[in-house]
């Protein structure tokens, strides 16, 4: 929740300031450093966040990556920053070179708005061409925040992130492929479905017809699934409303009598020697007048059955089985003082 609040504040700041940010350096200070801070790293501590981290490549000396985040004296994440207006897709080759010569398992390419996290899933010590986690800070989803939180200083675990990175990366790629196929289905995609339902020869004309049918079938399937979920949600809400109405009707039938309240006062007078008065609560129902400890149904102290011709007090044993005892008058409740105190003592002992 705290990360969500911090990222929302950063997104608001970006939307307010971005048109006034002209340089890469300004992007770093206004947008990127606050993001690093939100992950729990102190940007003013050179043992945690190292600016202009040296990443010499072969004979080429003096190569520097914008930031490196350290834990226990080792770099865990290198960060290359660009101006917020720049397209990140043309810059990952530079970060790939830096990644190869550092010990960090993760690399981040960002323009302060777009963030792309990379690792070496396909070939060890060589940064993948495609990121395993990609997002815009101004339009974060809850599940993405959960993934970003794994890079927080308090949570960081190389093995856990790497193990999860594969799932993230390939799930993202599969989702993109599905979207592309639904927008403009490939010949292979159409042939997959046409071949299963059409027994004739798949000529060019047939394939053209099935392109429309495949698109139509998928759109209808998705719409039906959405409608099913909406209807299920609406039915659930309708059931809840009916349940609430039933409860209101049942409550309207409850008539708490002065005799029941007097019986409650007698029980309180008995139990106040063992319990604080505010812990003894009554809850009236259509069937009986319940007296509970801490307003908890699992802690019944007794029940008063005053709705019939005869009056009873219901007492509970260790297994919470109720036994009714006849009352000639309200004063007879005092005869069960020991049983009531025993019940109160038993609940106190459980606590």
Coordinates of C-alpha atoms in Angstrom, one line a residue:
X1 CA 0.0 0.0 0.0
X2 CA 2.9 2.4 0.8
X3 CA 4.5 1.8 -2.6
X4 CA 1.2 2.4 -4.3
X5 CA 0.9 5.8 -2.6
X6 CA 4.5 6.7 -3.4
X7 CA 4.1 5.8 -7.1
X8 CA 0.8 7.7 -7.3
X9 CA 2.5 10.8 -5.9
X10 CA 5.4 10.4 -8.4
X11 CA 3.0 9.9 -11.3
X12 CA 1.2 13.2 -10.3
X13 CA 4.5 15.0 -10.1
X14 CA 5.5 13.7 -13.6
X15 CA 2.2 14.8 -15.1
X16 CA 2.7 18.3 -13.6
X17 CA 6.4 18.8 -14.4
X18 CA 7.3 16.8 -17.5
X19 CA 6.6 19.7 -20.0
X20 CA 9.1 21.8 -18.0
X21 CA 11.8 19.1 -18.0
X22 CA 14.2 19.7 -20.9
X23 CA 17.3 17.6 -20.2
X24 CA 18.3 14.1 -19.3
X25 CA 19.9 15.3 -16.1
X26 CA 16.7 17.0 -15.1
X27 CA 14.8 13.8 -15.8
X28 CA 17.1 11.9 -13.5
X29 CA 16.7 14.2 -10.6
X30 CA 13.0 14.9 -11.0
X31 CA 11.7 11.4 -11.9
X32 CA 14.3 8.6 -11.6
X33 CA 15.9 9.4 -8.2
X34 CA 12.5 9.5 -6.5
X35 CA 11.7 6.1 -8.0
X36 CA 15.0 4.7 -6.6
X37 CA 14.1 6.3 -3.2
X38 CA 10.7 4.6 -3.2
X39 CA 12.5 1.2 -3.4
X40 CA 14.1 1.9 -0.1
X41 CA 17.6 2.9 -1.3
X42 CA 19.3 6.1 -0.1
X43 CA 20.3 8.1 -3.1
X44 CA 22.6 10.2 -0.9
X45 CA 24.5 7.1 0.4
X46 CA 27.3 6.2 -2.1
X47 CA 27.5 2.7 -0.7
X48 CA 23.9 2.1 -1.8
X49 CA 23.5 4.2 -4.9
X50 CA 26.5 4.9 -7.1
X51 CA 26.1 7.6 -9.8
X52 CA 28.3 7.4 -12.9
X53 CA 29.3 3.8 -12.2
X54 CA 32.3 2.7 -14.2
X55 CA 31.6 -0.1 -16.7
X56 CA 34.8 -0.3 -18.8
X57 CA 34.3 -2.4 -22.0
X58 CA 37.5 -4.1 -23.2
X59 CA 40.0 -1.5 -24.3
X60 CA 37.4 1.2 -24.1
X61 CA 37.9 2.9 -20.7
X62 CA 35.8 5.4 -18.9
X63 CA 32.4 4.0 -19.9
X64 CA 29.9 4.8 -17.2
X65 CA 26.3 3.7 -16.5
X66 CA 24.1 6.4 -14.9
X67 CA 23.5 4.5 -11.6
X68 CA 24.3 1.3 -9.9
X69 CA 22.5 0.0 -6.8
X70 CA 24.6 -1.9 -4.4
X71 CA 23.9 -4.4 -1.6
X72 CA 26.7 -5.9 0.6
X73 CA 29.3 -4.3 -1.6
X74 CA 28.1 -5.8 -4.9
X75 CA 26.1 -4.2 -7.7
X76 CA 22.6 -5.7 -8.0
X77 CA 21.0 -3.3 -10.5
X78 CA 22.5 -1.0 -13.1
X79 CA 20.3 1.8 -14.4
X80 CA 20.6 3.7 -17.6
X81 CA 18.5 6.9 -17.9
X82 CA 17.3 8.9 -20.9
X83 CA 15.4 12.1 -21.4
X84 CA 11.6 11.5 -20.8
X85 CA 10.9 12.4 -24.4
X86 CA 13.2 9.7 -25.8
X87 CA 12.2 6.3 -27.2
X88 CA 13.8 3.6 -25.1
X89 CA 13.8 1.0 -27.9
X90 CA 16.9 2.4 -29.6
X91 CA 19.0 2.4 -26.4
X92 CA 19.0 -1.1 -25.0
X93 CA 22.1 -2.1 -27.0
X94 CA 24.1 0.4 -24.9
X95 CA 22.8 -1.1 -21.7
X96 CA 23.5 -4.6 -23.0
X97 CA 27.2 -3.7 -23.3
X98 CA 27.3 -2.4 -19.7
X99 CA 25.5 -5.5 -18.4
X100 CA 28.1 -7.8 -19.8
X101 CA 31.0 -6.3 -17.8
X102 CA 29.3 -5.9 -14.4
X103 CA 28.3 -8.4 -11.8
X104 CA 24.7 -7.2 -11.6
X105 CA 22.0 -9.7 -12.6
X106 CA 19.5 -6.9 -13.4
X107 CA 19.5 -3.8 -15.6
X108 CA 17.0 -1.0 -15.9
X109 CA 16.5 1.2 -18.8
X110 CA 14.2 4.2 -18.1
X111 CA 13.2 7.7 -19.3
X112 CA 11.6 8.4 -15.9
X113 CA 8.1 7.4 -17.2
X114 CA 8.7 4.1 -19.0
X115 CA 10.7 1.4 -17.2
X116 CA 12.2 -1.7 -18.7
X117 CA 13.8 -4.4 -16.4
X118 CA 16.2 -6.9 -18.0
X119 CA 18.1 -10.0 -16.9
X120 CA 20.0 -12.9 -18.6
X121 CA 17.4 -15.6 -19.0
X122 CA 18.4 -16.8 -22.5
X123 CA 22.2 -16.7 -22.2
X124 CA 24.2 -16.3 -18.9
X125 CA 25.9 -13.0 -18.4
X126 CA 24.3 -11.6 -21.6
X127 CA 21.4 -9.3 -21.2
X128 CA 18.2 -10.4 -23.0
X129 CA 17.1 -8.3 -25.9
X130 CA 13.6 -8.0 -24.4
X131 CA 12.7 -6.9 -20.9
X132 CA 10.9 -9.3 -18.5
X133 CA 9.1 -6.4 -16.7
X134 CA 7.9 -3.3 -18.5
X135 CA 5.6 -0.5 -17.3
X136 CA 4.8 3.2 -17.3
X137 CA 4.9 4.8 -13.9
X138 CA 1.9 7.0 -14.8
X139 CA -0.4 4.0 -15.4
X140 CA 0.5 1.2 -13.0
X141 CA -1.7 -1.8 -12.2
X142 CA -1.8 -3.5 -8.9
X143 CA -0.1 -6.7 -10.1
X144 CA 2.7 -4.7 -11.6
X145 CA 3.3 -2.9 -8.3
X146 CA 3.6 -6.3 -6.7
X147 CA 6.4 -7.2 -9.1
X148 CA 8.2 -3.9 -8.6
X149 CA 8.1 -4.4 -4.8
X150 CA 10.4 -7.4 -5.3
X151 CA 13.2 -4.9 -6.0
X152 CA 12.6 -3.1 -2.8
X153 CA 15.7 -3.1 -0.5
X154 CA 13.8 -5.0 2.2
X155 CA 12.5 -7.7 -0.2
X156 CA 15.4 -8.1 -2.7
X157 CA 16.2 -11.7 -3.5
X158 CA 18.1 -12.5 -6.7
X159 CA 17.0 -16.1 -7.1
X160 CA 13.3 -15.3 -6.5
X161 CA 13.3 -12.5 -9.0
X162 CA 15.2 -14.5 -11.6
X163 CA 12.9 -17.5 -11.2
X164 CA 9.8 -15.3 -11.6
X165 CA 11.3 -13.2 -14.5
X166 CA 10.9 -16.1 -16.9
X167 CA 7.2 -16.4 -16.2
X168 CA 6.7 -12.6 -16.5
X169 CA 8.7 -12.3 -19.7
X170 CA 7.1 -15.2 -21.6
X171 CA 3.6 -14.5 -20.3
X172 CA 3.9 -10.9 -21.6
X173 CA 5.1 -12.2 -25.0
X174 CA 2.2 -14.7 -25.2
X175 CA -0.3 -12.0 -24.3
X176 CA 1.1 -9.7 -27.1
X177 CA 0.9 -12.6 -29.6
X178 CA -2.7 -13.2 -28.7
X179 CA -3.5 -9.6 -29.1
X180 CA -1.8 -9.4 -32.5
X181 CA -3.6 -12.5 -33.7
X182 CA -7.0 -11.1 -32.6
X183 CA -6.2 -7.9 -34.4
X184 CA -4.8 -9.4 -37.6
X185 CA -4.9 -13.2 -37.5
X186 CA -2.0 -15.0 -39.3
X187 CA -2.4 -17.7 -41.9
X188 CA -1.2 -20.3 -39.3
X189 CA -3.7 -19.1 -36.7
X190 CA -6.6 -19.3 -39.2
X191 CA -5.5 -22.7 -40.5
X192 CA -5.4 -24.0 -36.9
X193 CA -9.1 -23.5 -36.4
X194 CA -10.3 -23.9 -39.9
X195 CA -8.6 -27.3 -40.2
X196 CA -10.5 -28.6 -37.1
X197 CA -14.0 -27.6 -38.3
X198 CA -13.8 -27.6 -42.1
X199 CA -13.5 -31.0 -43.9
X200 CA -12.8 -29.6 -47.4
X201 CA -9.7 -28.2 -49.0
X202 CA -8.5 -25.0 -47.5
X203 CA -8.3 -22.8 -50.6
X204 CA -7.4 -19.1 -50.5
X205 CA -11.1 -18.3 -50.7
X206 CA -12.0 -20.6 -47.8
X207 CA -9.1 -19.1 -45.8
X208 CA -10.4 -15.6 -46.4
X209 CA -13.9 -16.6 -45.2
X210 CA -12.5 -18.3 -42.1
X211 CA -10.4 -15.2 -41.3
X212 CA -13.7 -13.3 -40.6
X213 CA -15.2 -16.4 -38.9
X214 CA -12.3 -16.8 -36.6
X215 CA -12.3 -13.1 -35.6
X216 CA -16.1 -13.3 -35.1
X217 CA -15.9 -16.4 -33.1
X218 CA -13.2 -15.0 -30.8
X219 CA -15.0 -11.7 -30.3
X220 CA -18.3 -13.5 -29.4
X221 CA -16.5 -15.9 -27.0
X222 CA -14.8 -13.0 -25.2
X223 CA -18.0 -11.0 -25.0
X224 CA -19.9 -14.0 -23.7
X225 CA -17.3 -14.6 -21.0
X226 CA -17.5 -10.9 -20.0
X227 CA -21.3 -11.1 -19.9
X228 CA -21.2 -14.3 -17.8
X229 CA -18.9 -12.6 -15.3
X230 CA -21.0 -9.5 -15.2
X231 CA -24.2 -11.6 -14.7
X232 CA -22.6 -13.6 -12.0
X233 CA -21.5 -10.4 -10.2
X234 CA -25.0 -8.9 -10.6
X235 CA -26.7 -12.1 -9.4
X236 CA -24.4 -12.2 -6.4
X237 CA -25.2 -8.6 -5.6
X238 CA -28.9 -9.3 -6.0
X239 CA -28.7 -12.3 -3.7
X240 CA -26.9 -10.0 -1.1
X241 CA -29.7 -7.4 -1.4
X242 CA -32.3 -10.1 -0.9
X243 CA -30.4 -11.4 2.1
X244 CA -30.2 -7.9 3.5
X245 CA -34.0 -7.4 3.0
X246 CA -34.7 -10.8 4.7
X247 CA -32.6 -9.7 7.7
X248 CA -34.4 -6.4 7.8
X249 CA -37.8 -8.2 7.8
X250 CA -36.6 -10.6 10.4
X251 CA -35.3 -7.8 12.6
X252 CA -38.6 -6.0 12.2
X253 CA -40.4 -9.0 13.7
X254 CA -38.2 -8.9 16.8
X255 CA -39.9 -7.4 19.8
X256 CA -37.6 -6.9 22.8
X257 CA -39.8 -6.8 25.9
X258 CA -39.2 -5.1 29.2
X259 CA -39.3 -8.5 30.9
X260 CA -36.3 -9.7 28.7
X261 CA -34.4 -6.5 29.5
X262 CA -35.0 -7.0 33.3
X263 CA -33.8 -10.6 32.9
X264 CA -30.7 -9.3 31.2
X265 CA -30.1 -6.8 34.1
X266 CA -30.3 -9.7 36.6
X267 CA -27.7 -11.7 34.6
X268 CA -25.4 -8.6 34.5
X269 CA -25.8 -8.2 38.3
X270 CA -24.6 -11.8 38.7
X271 CA -21.7 -11.7 36.2
X272 CA -20.3 -8.3 37.0
X273 CA -18.2 -9.9 39.8
X274 CA -16.3 -11.8 37.1
X275 CA -16.7 -9.6 34.0
X276 CA -16.6 -6.0 33.1
X277 CA -20.1 -4.8 32.5
X278 CA -19.4 -3.5 29.0
X279 CA -18.4 -7.0 27.9
X280 CA -21.9 -8.5 28.6
X281 CA -24.1 -7.8 25.6
X282 CA -27.6 -8.9 24.6
X283 CA -28.7 -9.8 21.1
X284 CA -32.4 -10.4 20.6
X285 CA -33.7 -12.8 17.9
X286 CA -37.1 -14.2 17.0
X287 CA -36.5 -17.4 18.9
X288 CA -34.7 -16.3 22.0
X289 CA -33.0 -13.4 23.8
X290 CA -29.3 -14.1 23.7
X291 CA -26.7 -12.9 26.2
X292 CA -23.1 -13.0 24.9
X293 CA -19.6 -12.2 26.0
X294 CA -17.9 -9.5 23.9
X295 CA -20.9 -9.6 21.5
X296 CA -19.4 -12.9 20.1
X297 CA -21.8 -15.7 19.0
X298 CA -19.1 -18.2 19.9
X299 CA -19.3 -17.1 23.5
X300 CA -22.9 -17.5 24.7
X301 CA -23.4 -16.8 28.4
X302 CA -27.0 -17.8 28.5
X303 CA -30.3 -17.5 26.6
X304 CA -33.7 -16.3 27.9
X305 CA -36.7 -18.0 26.3
X306 CA -39.6 -15.7 27.2
X307 CA -41.7 -15.9 24.1
X308 CA -43.9 -18.8 25.1
X309 CA -46.4 -19.4 27.9
X310 CA -43.6 -20.8 30.1
X311 CA -40.3 -19.0 30.7
X312 CA -36.9 -20.8 30.5
X313 CA -33.2 -19.9 30.9
X314 CA -30.8 -21.7 28.6
X315 CA -27.4 -22.6 30.1
X316 CA -24.3 -23.9 28.3
X317 CA -21.9 -26.7 29.1
X318 CA -18.2 -27.1 28.1
X319 CA -19.3 -28.3 24.6
X320 CA -21.7 -25.3 24.3
X321 CA -24.7 -27.6 24.4
X322 CA -27.7 -25.7 25.7
X323 CA -29.9 -27.0 28.5
X324 CA -33.2 -25.2 29.3
X325 CA -34.4 -24.7 32.9
X326 CA -37.9 -23.5 33.8
X327 CA -38.4 -20.2 35.6
X328 CA -41.4 -19.5 37.8
X329 CA -40.3 -15.8 38.1
X330 CA -37.4 -13.6 37.0
X331 CA -35.9 -13.9 40.5
X332 CA -35.4 -17.6 39.8
X333 CA -32.4 -16.6 37.5
X334 CA -30.4 -16.1 40.8
X335 CA -30.7 -19.8 41.4
X336 CA -28.3 -20.4 38.5
X337 CA -25.7 -18.0 39.7
X338 CA -23.0 -20.7 40.0
X339 CA -23.6 -22.0 36.5
X340 CA -23.4 -18.5 35.0
X341 CA -20.2 -17.7 36.9
X342 CA -18.7 -21.0 35.8
X343 CA -19.5 -20.2 32.1
X344 CA -17.9 -16.8 32.5
X345 CA -14.8 -18.3 34.2
X346 CA -14.5 -20.8 31.4
X347 CA -14.3 -18.2 28.6
X348 CA -11.8 -16.1 30.6
X349 CA -9.6 -19.2 31.0
X350 CA -9.7 -19.8 27.2
X351 CA -8.4 -16.3 26.6

